[in-house]
Short mmCIF file of C-alpha atoms and ligand atoms in Angstrom, two decimals:
data_model
loop_
_atom_site.label_atom_id
_atom_site.label_comp_id
_atom_site.label_asym_id
_atom_site.label_seq_id
_atom_site.Cartn_x
_atom_site.Cartn_y
_atom_site.Cartn_z
CA MET A 1 -1.81 -13.52 -38.55
CA ALA A 2 0.46 -10.72 -37.44
CA GLU A 3 4.16 -10.58 -37.85
CA GLU A 4 5.97 -11.18 -34.50
CA ARG A 5 6.92 -8.31 -32.21
CA ILE A 6 10.51 -8.09 -30.95
CA ILE A 7 10.24 -8.90 -27.24
CA PRO A 8 12.66 -7.16 -24.82
CA ALA A 9 14.25 -9.30 -22.14
CA PRO A 10 12.67 -9.00 -18.68
CA PRO A 11 14.77 -7.31 -15.99
CA VAL A 12 15.68 -10.22 -13.68
CA ASN A 13 16.47 -9.93 -9.94
CA PRO A 14 17.38 -12.62 -7.38
CA GLU A 15 13.74 -13.05 -6.32
CA SER A 16 12.44 -13.57 -9.88
CA LYS A 17 15.31 -15.63 -11.25
CA PRO A 18 13.78 -19.12 -10.66
CA TYR A 19 10.72 -18.03 -12.60
CA TRP A 20 12.74 -16.86 -15.58
CA ASP A 21 15.03 -19.90 -15.47
CA ALA A 22 11.92 -22.11 -15.69
CA CYS A 23 10.53 -20.02 -18.56
CA ALA A 24 13.82 -20.54 -20.42
CA GLU A 25 13.10 -24.28 -20.23
CA GLY A 26 9.52 -23.81 -21.37
CA LYS A 27 7.83 -24.13 -17.95
CA LEU A 28 5.49 -21.59 -16.33
CA LEU A 29 5.60 -21.52 -12.56
CA VAL A 30 2.96 -20.13 -10.21
CA LYS A 31 3.69 -19.19 -6.60
CA HIS A 32 1.57 -20.92 -3.97
CA CYS A 33 1.37 -20.14 -0.29
CA THR A 34 1.33 -23.22 1.92
CA ALA A 35 0.10 -21.16 4.91
CA CYS A 36 -3.15 -19.82 3.41
CA GLY A 37 -3.38 -22.10 0.39
CA LYS A 38 -3.71 -19.31 -2.18
CA ALA A 39 -1.77 -18.85 -5.44
CA HIS A 40 -0.60 -15.42 -6.55
CA HIS A 41 1.07 -13.70 -9.49
CA TYR A 42 3.50 -12.01 -10.09
CA PRO A 43 5.57 -14.26 -7.79
CA ARG A 44 6.79 -12.91 -4.43
CA THR A 45 8.79 -14.40 -1.59
CA MET A 46 6.05 -13.27 0.83
CA CYS A 47 2.42 -14.13 0.17
CA PRO A 48 0.58 -10.85 -0.60
CA PHE A 49 -2.59 -12.19 1.10
CA CYS A 50 -1.37 -13.55 4.48
CA PHE A 51 2.29 -12.32 4.40
CA SER A 52 3.63 -15.77 5.20
CA ASP A 53 7.04 -16.57 3.78
CA LYS A 54 6.00 -20.22 3.24
CA THR A 55 5.66 -19.84 -0.48
CA GLU A 56 6.70 -22.24 -3.25
CA PHE A 57 6.82 -22.36 -7.02
CA ARG A 58 4.65 -25.05 -8.64
CA PRO A 59 4.28 -25.80 -12.35
CA ALA A 60 1.19 -24.18 -13.90
CA LYS A 61 -1.30 -26.22 -15.92
CA GLY A 62 -0.80 -23.79 -18.76
CA THR A 63 -4.50 -23.13 -19.36
CA GLY A 64 -6.77 -20.21 -18.62
CA GLU A 65 -9.26 -17.78 -20.07
CA ILE A 66 -9.05 -14.25 -21.27
CA TYR A 67 -10.21 -11.79 -18.58
CA SER A 68 -9.65 -8.70 -20.73
CA PHE A 69 -7.53 -7.61 -23.66
CA SER A 70 -6.74 -4.74 -26.05
CA VAL A 71 -5.37 -4.88 -29.53
CA VAL A 72 -2.83 -2.05 -29.91
CA LYS A 73 -3.21 -0.64 -33.43
CA ARG A 74 -1.18 2.56 -33.32
CA GLY A 75 2.26 3.42 -32.08
CA PRO A 76 4.35 0.26 -32.45
CA PRO A 77 5.16 -0.95 -35.98
CA ILE A 78 3.25 -4.22 -35.50
CA PRO A 79 -0.22 -4.63 -33.99
CA TYR A 80 -0.30 -6.93 -30.96
CA ALA A 81 -2.72 -7.97 -28.19
CA ILE A 82 -2.10 -7.20 -24.54
CA ALA A 83 -4.25 -9.21 -22.14
CA TYR A 84 -4.95 -10.40 -18.64
CA VAL A 85 -5.51 -14.14 -18.57
CA THR A 86 -7.07 -15.83 -15.58
CA LEU A 87 -4.88 -18.87 -14.95
CA ALA A 88 -6.42 -22.27 -14.06
CA GLU A 89 -4.64 -21.77 -10.69
CA GLY A 90 -6.66 -18.59 -10.00
CA PRO A 91 -4.51 -15.49 -10.37
CA LYS A 92 -4.73 -13.21 -13.40
CA MET A 93 -1.51 -12.53 -15.27
CA MET A 94 -0.56 -9.90 -17.81
CA THR A 95 0.42 -11.46 -21.10
CA ASN A 96 0.10 -11.26 -24.88
CA ILE A 97 -2.35 -13.28 -26.99
CA VAL A 98 -0.43 -14.53 -30.04
CA ASP A 99 -0.60 -16.81 -33.07
CA CYS A 100 -4.17 -15.95 -34.01
CA ASP A 101 -6.31 -13.40 -35.82
CA LEU A 102 -6.06 -10.48 -33.33
CA ASP A 103 -9.48 -9.13 -34.35
CA SER A 104 -11.18 -12.43 -33.35
CA ILE A 105 -10.02 -12.34 -29.68
CA LYS A 106 -12.89 -12.44 -27.16
CA VAL A 107 -13.26 -11.95 -23.41
CA GLY A 108 -13.88 -15.38 -21.82
CA GLN A 109 -12.05 -17.23 -24.57
CA LYS A 110 -10.16 -20.36 -23.44
CA VAL A 111 -6.45 -20.11 -24.05
CA LYS A 112 -3.29 -22.29 -23.69
CA LEU A 113 0.31 -21.49 -22.93
CA VAL A 114 2.97 -20.84 -25.54
CA PHE A 115 6.43 -19.35 -25.14
CA LYS A 116 8.11 -16.69 -27.28
CA PRO A 117 11.85 -16.05 -27.04
CA VAL A 118 13.08 -12.64 -25.93
CA GLU A 119 15.41 -10.54 -28.02
CA ASP A 120 18.69 -11.52 -26.28
CA GLY A 121 17.73 -15.20 -25.99
CA SER A 122 18.10 -15.12 -22.19
CA THR A 123 14.63 -16.58 -21.53
CA GLN A 124 11.17 -16.89 -23.04
CA MET A 125 7.99 -15.00 -22.26
CA PRO A 126 4.89 -17.02 -21.32
CA MET A 127 2.05 -16.05 -23.68
CA PHE A 128 -1.26 -17.53 -24.66
CA THR A 129 -3.03 -18.58 -27.80
CA PRO A 130 -6.67 -19.73 -28.33
CA ALA A 131 -7.04 -23.32 -27.06
CA MET B 1 -10.16 14.53 14.12
CA SER B 2 -10.93 15.58 10.59
CA ILE B 3 -9.70 18.14 8.07
CA ASN B 4 -13.24 19.43 7.56
CA GLY B 5 -13.08 23.24 7.80
CA LYS B 6 -9.42 23.36 8.84
CA ALA B 7 -8.04 24.94 5.66
CA TYR B 8 -9.01 27.03 2.64
CA ILE B 9 -7.83 27.08 -0.97
CA MET B 10 -7.10 30.80 -1.45
CA GLY B 11 -4.90 30.79 -4.50
CA ALA B 12 -5.26 28.85 -7.76
CA TYR B 13 -3.44 29.41 -11.00
CA GLU B 14 -3.28 27.48 -14.29
CA HIS B 15 -0.42 28.37 -16.62
CA PRO B 16 -1.84 29.67 -19.94
CA THR B 17 0.83 27.88 -21.98
CA ARG B 18 0.19 24.54 -23.65
CA LYS B 19 3.60 24.38 -25.34
CA ALA B 20 6.71 25.79 -23.64
CA PRO B 21 9.83 24.95 -25.64
CA ASP B 22 11.52 28.15 -24.44
CA LYS B 23 10.94 27.64 -20.71
CA SER B 24 12.77 25.44 -18.25
CA LEU B 25 10.80 22.99 -16.13
CA THR B 26 11.97 24.69 -12.94
CA GLN B 27 10.85 28.01 -14.37
CA LEU B 28 7.39 26.62 -15.08
CA HIS B 29 7.04 25.48 -11.47
CA ALA B 30 8.12 28.89 -10.24
CA GLU B 31 5.78 30.71 -12.66
CA VAL B 32 2.75 28.76 -11.51
CA ALA B 33 3.82 29.33 -7.86
CA LYS B 34 3.98 33.06 -8.50
CA GLY B 35 0.61 32.98 -10.21
CA ALA B 36 -1.09 31.27 -7.28
CA ILE B 37 0.68 33.42 -4.65
CA GLU B 38 -0.48 36.58 -6.45
CA ASP B 39 -3.97 35.19 -6.94
CA ALA B 40 -4.24 34.73 -3.17
CA GLY B 41 -2.78 38.19 -2.46
CA LEU B 42 0.14 36.83 -0.48
CA THR B 43 3.88 36.94 -0.93
CA LYS B 44 6.47 34.20 -1.39
CA ASN B 45 7.75 34.76 2.14
CA ASP B 46 4.35 33.81 3.59
CA ILE B 47 4.82 30.24 2.39
CA ASP B 48 5.97 27.84 5.07
CA GLY B 49 4.76 24.56 3.59
CA TYR B 50 5.55 23.12 0.15
CA PHE B 51 3.99 20.15 -1.60
CA CYS B 52 5.16 18.68 -4.90
CA ALA B 53 5.50 15.35 -6.68
CA GLY B 54 7.91 13.73 -9.07
CA ASP B 55 7.18 16.23 -11.83
CA ALA B 56 9.25 18.81 -9.88
CA PRO B 57 12.83 18.99 -11.10
CA GLY B 58 16.01 19.26 -9.05
CA MET B 59 17.48 17.26 -6.24
CA PHE B 60 14.71 15.20 -4.66
CA TYR B 61 12.02 17.50 -6.08
CA ALA B 62 11.04 19.65 -3.11
CA MET B 63 14.68 20.36 -2.15
CA GLY B 64 15.56 21.51 -5.61
CA MET B 65 12.45 23.68 -5.94
CA ALA B 66 12.82 25.19 -2.47
CA ASP B 67 16.36 26.18 -3.41
CA TYR B 68 15.33 27.71 -6.78
CA MET B 69 12.42 29.68 -5.32
CA GLY B 70 14.21 30.64 -2.10
CA LEU B 71 11.54 29.15 0.14
CA LYS B 72 11.91 29.00 3.91
CA LEU B 73 9.90 25.95 4.87
CA ARG B 74 8.87 24.22 8.03
CA HIS B 75 6.69 21.58 6.38
CA ILE B 76 7.40 19.52 3.21
CA ASP B 77 5.54 16.70 1.49
CA GLY B 78 6.64 14.92 -1.67
CA THR B 79 3.80 12.40 -1.93
CA ASP B 80 3.65 11.10 -5.48
CA THR B 81 0.64 9.15 -6.75
CA GLY B 82 1.08 10.42 -10.33
CA GLY B 83 -1.69 12.65 -11.60
CA SER B 84 -3.78 12.38 -8.43
CA SER B 85 -0.96 13.72 -6.23
CA TYR B 86 -2.44 17.20 -6.12
CA MET B 87 -5.81 16.23 -4.59
CA ILE B 88 -3.83 14.31 -1.98
CA HIS B 89 -1.48 17.27 -1.48
CA ALA B 90 -4.42 19.56 -0.84
CA ALA B 91 -5.80 17.17 1.75
CA HIS B 92 -2.36 16.69 3.33
CA ALA B 93 -1.89 20.47 3.44
CA ALA B 94 -5.20 20.79 5.31
CA MET B 95 -3.91 18.10 7.73
CA ALA B 96 -0.61 19.89 8.22
CA ILE B 97 -2.38 23.21 8.77
CA ALA B 98 -4.79 21.57 11.25
CA MET B 99 -1.81 20.23 13.20
CA GLY B 100 -0.09 23.59 13.23
CA LYS B 101 2.76 22.45 10.99
CA CYS B 102 2.32 25.22 8.49
CA ASN B 103 0.16 28.29 7.83
CA VAL B 104 0.43 28.81 4.07
CA ALA B 105 0.96 25.78 1.84
CA LEU B 106 2.06 25.94 -1.80
CA VAL B 107 1.36 23.06 -4.17
CA THR B 108 2.95 23.09 -7.64
CA LEU B 109 2.72 20.98 -10.78
CA ALA B 110 4.45 21.58 -14.10
CA GLY B 111 5.81 19.65 -17.07
CA ARG B 112 6.77 19.94 -20.70
CA PRO B 113 6.09 16.48 -22.20
CA ARG B 114 4.92 18.10 -25.45
CA SER B 115 8.17 20.01 -26.02
CA GLU B 116 10.17 16.94 -24.98
CA GLY B 117 8.24 14.59 -27.22
CA GLN B 118 7.39 12.39 -24.27
CA GLY B 119 4.35 10.69 -22.94
CA VAL B 120 2.83 9.28 -26.09
CA GLY B 121 0.11 6.91 -24.82
CA THR B 122 1.07 4.03 -27.04
CA THR B 123 4.59 3.60 -25.68
CA ALA B 124 5.25 1.39 -22.70
CA ARG B 125 7.18 2.99 -19.87
CA ALA B 126 10.61 1.27 -19.52
CA PRO B 127 11.12 -0.03 -16.01
CA SER B 128 14.25 0.01 -13.88
CA ALA B 129 15.55 -3.43 -12.83
CA PRO B 130 14.69 -3.45 -9.09
CA ILE B 131 10.98 -2.82 -9.71
CA ALA B 132 9.35 -6.10 -8.67
CA GLU B 133 6.67 -6.24 -11.35
CA ALA B 134 8.84 -4.98 -14.23
CA GLY B 135 9.81 -8.30 -15.76
CA PHE B 136 6.27 -9.57 -15.57
CA GLU B 137 4.85 -6.63 -17.49
CA TYR B 138 7.35 -4.68 -19.60
CA PRO B 139 8.21 -7.42 -22.14
CA TYR B 140 4.47 -7.62 -23.02
CA ASN B 141 4.63 -3.89 -23.98
CA PRO B 142 1.82 -2.65 -21.74
CA ALA B 143 1.37 0.63 -23.65
CA LEU B 144 -0.19 3.19 -21.34
CA ALA B 145 -3.40 3.60 -23.34
CA SER B 146 -3.86 -0.17 -23.65
CA MET B 147 -3.92 -0.52 -19.88
CA TYR B 148 -6.95 1.79 -19.82
CA ALA B 149 -8.42 0.09 -22.88
CA MET B 150 -8.42 -3.28 -21.05
CA CYS B 151 -10.65 -1.69 -18.34
CA ALA B 152 -12.98 -0.54 -21.10
CA THR B 153 -13.02 -3.98 -22.74
CA ARG B 154 -14.00 -5.60 -19.45
CA HIS B 155 -16.58 -2.91 -18.58
CA MET B 156 -18.19 -3.37 -22.00
CA HIS B 157 -18.20 -7.16 -21.52
CA GLU B 158 -19.79 -7.06 -18.04
CA PHE B 159 -22.20 -4.17 -18.43
CA GLY B 160 -22.80 -3.67 -22.17
CA THR B 161 -21.17 -0.28 -22.17
CA THR B 162 -20.64 1.03 -25.72
CA SER B 163 -18.11 3.16 -27.56
CA GLU B 164 -20.91 5.64 -28.26
CA GLN B 165 -21.54 6.04 -24.54
CA LEU B 166 -17.83 6.61 -23.87
CA ALA B 167 -17.80 9.13 -26.71
CA TRP B 168 -20.37 11.29 -24.87
CA ILE B 169 -17.72 12.06 -22.29
CA LYS B 170 -15.48 13.57 -24.94
CA VAL B 171 -18.46 15.35 -26.51
CA ALA B 172 -19.28 17.00 -23.15
CA ALA B 173 -15.61 18.04 -22.64
CA SER B 174 -15.53 19.56 -26.13
CA HIS B 175 -18.71 21.56 -25.45
CA HIS B 176 -16.93 23.15 -22.48
CA ALA B 177 -13.54 23.63 -24.23
CA GLN B 178 -15.07 25.79 -26.98
CA HIS B 179 -15.34 28.56 -24.37
CA ASN B 180 -11.77 28.21 -23.07
CA PRO B 181 -9.35 30.36 -25.14
CA ASN B 182 -6.38 28.46 -23.73
CA ALA B 183 -7.74 24.97 -24.51
CA MET B 184 -5.70 22.85 -26.91
CA LEU B 185 -8.78 21.44 -28.68
CA ARG B 186 -11.67 23.97 -29.00
CA ASP B 187 -13.77 22.33 -31.68
CA VAL B 188 -17.05 20.81 -30.59
CA VAL B 189 -17.13 17.13 -31.59
CA THR B 190 -19.96 14.65 -32.01
CA VAL B 191 -20.33 11.02 -30.93
CA GLU B 192 -19.73 10.08 -34.60
CA ASP B 193 -16.53 12.08 -34.66
CA VAL B 194 -15.23 10.16 -31.68
CA VAL B 195 -16.16 6.64 -32.81
CA ASN B 196 -14.91 7.37 -36.34
CA SER B 197 -11.53 8.69 -35.17
CA PRO B 198 -8.62 6.23 -35.65
CA MET B 199 -8.60 3.18 -33.37
CA ILE B 200 -5.58 3.47 -31.07
CA THR B 201 -5.91 0.42 -28.85
CA THR B 202 -9.24 -1.45 -28.86
CA PRO B 203 -11.82 -0.18 -27.90
CA LEU B 204 -10.31 3.30 -27.44
CA HIS B 205 -10.19 5.74 -30.37
CA ARG B 206 -7.92 8.76 -30.73
CA LEU B 207 -10.64 11.04 -29.39
CA ASP B 208 -11.08 8.85 -26.29
CA CYS B 209 -7.56 9.96 -25.27
CA CYS B 210 -6.46 13.15 -23.49
CA VAL B 211 -4.14 15.79 -24.94
CA ILE B 212 -0.43 15.95 -24.22
CA SER B 213 0.46 19.45 -23.11
CA ASP B 214 3.15 21.55 -21.45
CA GLY B 215 2.24 23.83 -18.60
CA GLY B 216 1.20 23.46 -15.00
CA GLY B 217 -0.71 24.90 -12.10
CA ALA B 218 -0.44 25.75 -8.44
CA LEU B 219 -2.55 26.11 -5.32
CA ILE B 220 -2.26 28.16 -2.14
CA ILE B 221 -3.91 26.63 0.94
CA THR B 222 -4.12 28.60 4.19
CA ARG B 223 -5.39 28.38 7.74
CA PRO B 224 -8.85 29.91 8.34
CA GLU B 225 -7.56 33.09 10.04
CA ILE B 226 -5.38 33.93 7.05
CA ALA B 227 -8.16 33.04 4.59
CA LYS B 228 -10.41 35.58 6.37
CA SER B 229 -7.83 38.31 5.88
CA LEU B 230 -7.56 37.81 2.14
CA ASN B 231 -9.67 39.51 -0.48
CA ARG B 232 -10.68 36.33 -2.37
CA PRO B 233 -13.70 34.03 -2.31
CA LYS B 234 -13.08 31.35 0.35
CA VAL B 235 -13.00 27.74 -0.82
CA LYS B 236 -13.11 25.51 2.24
CA ILE B 237 -11.75 22.01 2.16
CA LEU B 238 -14.43 19.68 3.56
CA GLY B 239 -12.95 16.26 3.06
CA GLY B 240 -10.28 14.19 1.37
CA GLY B 241 -9.74 10.54 0.59
CA GLU B 242 -6.85 8.57 -0.81
CA ALA B 243 -6.22 4.98 -1.91
CA ILE B 244 -3.94 2.82 -3.90
CA LYS B 245 -5.51 0.15 -6.09
CA HIS B 246 -3.18 -2.58 -7.37
CA GLN B 247 -3.22 -6.05 -8.83
CA ASN B 248 -3.61 -7.68 -5.44
CA GLY B 249 -1.60 -10.79 -6.21
CA GLY B 250 -3.64 -11.40 -9.32
CA GLU B 251 -7.11 -11.06 -7.70
CA PHE B 252 -8.57 -7.86 -9.15
CA ASP B 253 -11.52 -6.39 -10.96
CA LEU B 254 -10.75 -3.95 -13.76
CA THR B 255 -14.22 -2.37 -13.64
CA PHE B 256 -13.38 -0.65 -10.32
CA SER B 257 -10.82 2.03 -9.47
CA GLY B 258 -9.41 3.29 -6.18
CA ALA B 259 -12.18 5.92 -6.24
CA ALA B 260 -14.38 3.22 -4.66
CA ILE B 261 -12.23 3.63 -1.53
CA SER B 262 -11.13 7.30 -1.67
CA GLY B 263 -14.56 8.60 -2.66
CA PRO B 264 -16.59 7.28 0.26
CA ALA B 265 -13.83 8.38 2.68
CA ALA B 266 -13.98 11.95 1.32
CA PHE B 267 -17.77 12.06 1.38
CA ALA B 268 -17.83 10.79 4.96
CA GLU B 269 -15.36 13.43 6.08
CA ALA B 270 -17.19 16.18 4.21
CA GLY B 271 -20.55 15.07 5.57
CA VAL B 272 -22.19 15.27 2.11
CA THR B 273 -23.38 12.77 -0.50
CA PRO B 274 -22.84 12.47 -4.28
CA LYS B 275 -26.35 13.90 -4.81
CA ASP B 276 -25.25 17.16 -3.10
CA ILE B 277 -22.35 17.79 -5.54
CA GLN B 278 -23.12 20.56 -8.03
CA TYR B 279 -19.87 20.37 -10.03
CA ALA B 280 -17.35 17.60 -10.47
CA SER B 281 -13.83 17.61 -11.84
CA ILE B 282 -13.23 14.03 -12.88
CA TYR B 283 -9.83 12.74 -14.03
CA ASP B 284 -10.03 12.24 -17.78
CA SER B 285 -6.84 10.67 -19.04
CA PHE B 286 -9.17 8.61 -21.22
CA THR B 287 -12.97 8.56 -21.47
CA ILE B 288 -13.15 5.21 -19.69
CA THR B 289 -11.30 6.72 -16.70
CA VAL B 290 -14.21 9.16 -16.24
CA LEU B 291 -16.88 6.53 -16.56
CA ILE B 292 -15.40 4.11 -14.01
CA GLN B 293 -14.67 6.90 -11.49
CA LEU B 294 -18.21 8.34 -11.76
CA GLU B 295 -19.58 4.92 -10.77
CA ASP B 296 -17.06 4.39 -8.03
CA LEU B 297 -17.69 7.84 -6.54
CA GLY B 298 -21.39 6.99 -6.32
CA PHE B 299 -22.76 9.39 -8.97
CA CYS B 300 -24.46 6.35 -10.46
CA GLU B 301 -24.57 2.59 -9.88
CA LYS B 302 -21.70 0.33 -10.96
CA GLY B 303 -22.36 -0.63 -14.52
CA LYS B 304 -24.76 2.24 -15.22
CA GLY B 305 -22.04 4.74 -16.11
CA GLY B 306 -22.70 4.39 -19.85
CA ALA B 307 -26.29 5.51 -19.50
CA PHE B 308 -25.31 8.17 -16.98
CA VAL B 309 -22.85 10.01 -19.22
CA SER B 310 -25.02 9.81 -22.36
CA ASP B 311 -27.12 12.51 -23.97
CA GLY B 312 -25.15 15.41 -22.60
CA ASN B 313 -25.63 14.61 -18.92
CA LEU B 314 -22.10 15.94 -18.16
CA ILE B 315 -22.57 19.21 -20.11
CA SER B 316 -22.98 22.35 -18.00
CA GLY B 317 -26.42 23.85 -18.40
CA VAL B 318 -27.70 20.68 -20.08
CA GLY B 319 -27.08 17.70 -17.84
CA LYS B 320 -27.37 16.76 -14.16
CA LEU B 321 -23.65 16.62 -13.41
CA PRO B 322 -21.54 19.34 -15.07
CA PHE B 323 -17.99 18.05 -15.27
CA ASN B 324 -14.60 19.41 -16.41
CA THR B 325 -15.97 22.78 -17.50
CA ASP B 326 -12.50 23.96 -18.60
CA GLY B 327 -12.49 21.21 -21.24
CA GLY B 328 -10.57 18.84 -18.95
CA GLY B 329 -7.62 16.76 -20.04
CA LEU B 330 -9.59 15.50 -23.03
CA CYS B 331 -9.67 19.00 -24.62
CA ASN B 332 -7.98 21.65 -22.55
CA ASN B 333 -4.80 20.69 -20.70
CA HIS B 334 -3.05 17.63 -19.20
CA PRO B 335 0.25 19.19 -18.14
CA ALA B 336 3.11 16.81 -17.29
CA ASN B 337 0.76 13.96 -18.13
CA ARG B 338 -0.75 14.61 -14.73
CA GLY B 339 -4.25 15.95 -14.78
CA GLY B 340 -5.02 16.37 -11.06
CA MET B 341 -3.93 19.95 -10.55
CA THR B 342 -6.08 21.39 -13.32
CA LYS B 343 -9.01 19.41 -11.90
CA VAL B 344 -8.70 21.12 -8.53
CA ILE B 345 -8.22 24.56 -10.18
CA GLU B 346 -11.43 24.31 -12.25
CA ALA B 347 -13.37 23.24 -9.17
CA VAL B 348 -12.03 26.32 -7.36
CA ARG B 349 -13.05 28.52 -10.33
CA GLN B 350 -16.58 27.10 -10.18
CA LEU B 351 -16.89 27.62 -6.45
CA ARG B 352 -15.61 31.19 -6.79
CA GLY B 353 -18.02 31.85 -9.63
CA GLU B 354 -15.00 32.52 -11.90
CA ALA B 355 -15.56 29.80 -14.47
CA HIS B 356 -16.40 30.96 -18.00
CA PRO B 357 -19.95 32.40 -17.92
CA LYS B 358 -21.10 29.89 -20.56
CA VAL B 359 -20.17 26.96 -18.28
CA GLN B 360 -20.50 28.48 -14.79
CA VAL B 361 -22.79 26.38 -12.58
CA PRO B 362 -25.28 28.80 -11.00
CA ASP B 363 -24.72 29.42 -7.27
CA CYS B 364 -22.09 26.68 -7.16
CA HIS B 365 -21.22 26.02 -3.53
CA LEU B 366 -20.28 22.34 -3.39
CA ALA B 367 -17.73 20.69 -5.73
CA LEU B 368 -15.62 17.60 -6.00
CA ALA B 369 -12.27 16.95 -7.67
CA HIS B 370 -11.14 13.41 -8.20
CA GLY B 371 -7.90 12.02 -9.67
CA THR B 372 -6.44 8.68 -10.75
CA GLY B 373 -2.65 8.71 -11.02
CA GLY B 374 -0.53 5.91 -12.33
CA ILE B 375 -2.23 3.38 -14.56
CA LEU B 376 -5.91 2.37 -14.27
CA GLY B 377 -5.29 -1.23 -15.41
CA THR B 378 -2.28 -2.06 -13.25
CA ARG B 379 -1.82 0.12 -10.20
CA HIS B 380 -2.90 3.64 -9.41
CA GLY B 381 -3.28 6.16 -6.65
CA SER B 382 -6.71 7.77 -6.17
CA GLY B 383 -7.32 11.11 -4.56
CA THR B 384 -10.76 12.69 -3.85
CA LEU B 385 -11.19 16.26 -2.58
CA ILE B 386 -14.49 17.87 -1.63
CA MET B 387 -14.68 21.66 -1.36
CA GLU B 388 -17.30 24.26 -0.41
CA ARG B 389 -17.74 27.90 -1.14
CA GLU B 390 -18.09 29.75 2.14
ZN1 ZN C 1 -0.70 -16.80 2.15
#
């Protein structure tokens, strides 16, 4: 079990603010396009598949599986795991795998959502831990 | 319309420095420019087209450099796809020459990350606020090397690729670097040396990573009539391809790179196939970068890269596809954290017959240089350039 890394606050802009406001309340949102029916991540106003502006945030189930990962062992003071998790909604998202033995992480592993506060307390980062 | 045969690389110069604390960045750009101009047998005042990327200092890059060097330009191009910019610049220069927009194009790259203590692969690059993806990535600390490591993790998962296979890429580079007096790392290493070097970010070890070096390089590209008048071997540009691969809204496959798009485009324009290529400069920020690009360029099937690079297959005089005979970024030079320029330069050396005799490919008349700039695991620009000795 690794000590926790200090997490910098995400730069927030008007387009991403609803996402970070929801994270602050412990909710992960995924953008869905009502024109083509597809979900995407990171969230945009315009669907990156069909370019419709009929997009809306919906709450994510908070489950997924690890698509890939790497445990960073050198450089930062504390080892941590960077990963792409395939969300139940479809898109892959960059994240960290936390609260587990980092050397036991596997591709394809089922994971569930957890939140970790950022340094300035402005929001929380959605991360994943083995389900 | 095509760029095939419309322009020639007539000047190529790699700065011999690997650490330049006593030189300014602008000076390094000008020194490589001078080296390439003199290599071609031209003068500064012959240059009417200038190509550079974000590594160039000064106001908006090309403007600052044109001022410093006193260039009189009628064509400029500041395309920046990171380390692959220079393959794309060469192809764009051929386009500009074909359209009559310039006669003699200069391309420069330089940087001093080693002197400035920058570019360590385990630091994440801090974003500026308006970048759309910044908030969704930076807080997770996507260290540069880890974003290549994730591609390796997935490739290993899908295809059974091993750390020992990746290590062969470094081994081959080290066999070449031993003959390059300017190379940063000249010791021949073994597969065991690579896999026993410290783990940086799983599954990549220290020796899976490229060097961090100061220096640079430059190219001179001319129209055919000028090439004919010069007293240098003629390296004809046959084809170019470019692509940007990104996260595609969260639908992506880390086992592919943009080379799967830029490669076939370049081969089609050149009218040749991967089997015809006698020498390949392959971008080698990390060993996994090489393996994925070799597959995407069609030198072997997707998933078979591990077997392809093993047992010295990339070593000149030993294997089927001699690569990075200067030692590449893994052993020789990766100036400005952008390896594309040195890739084109070594391909030009091979086609001229001016590579080190121990690594020169006999009668080398067809070569490829390919670059991946940006970050393999998030978004990157790919540039492929195919060249022929005439
Ligand atoms: Zn859509």
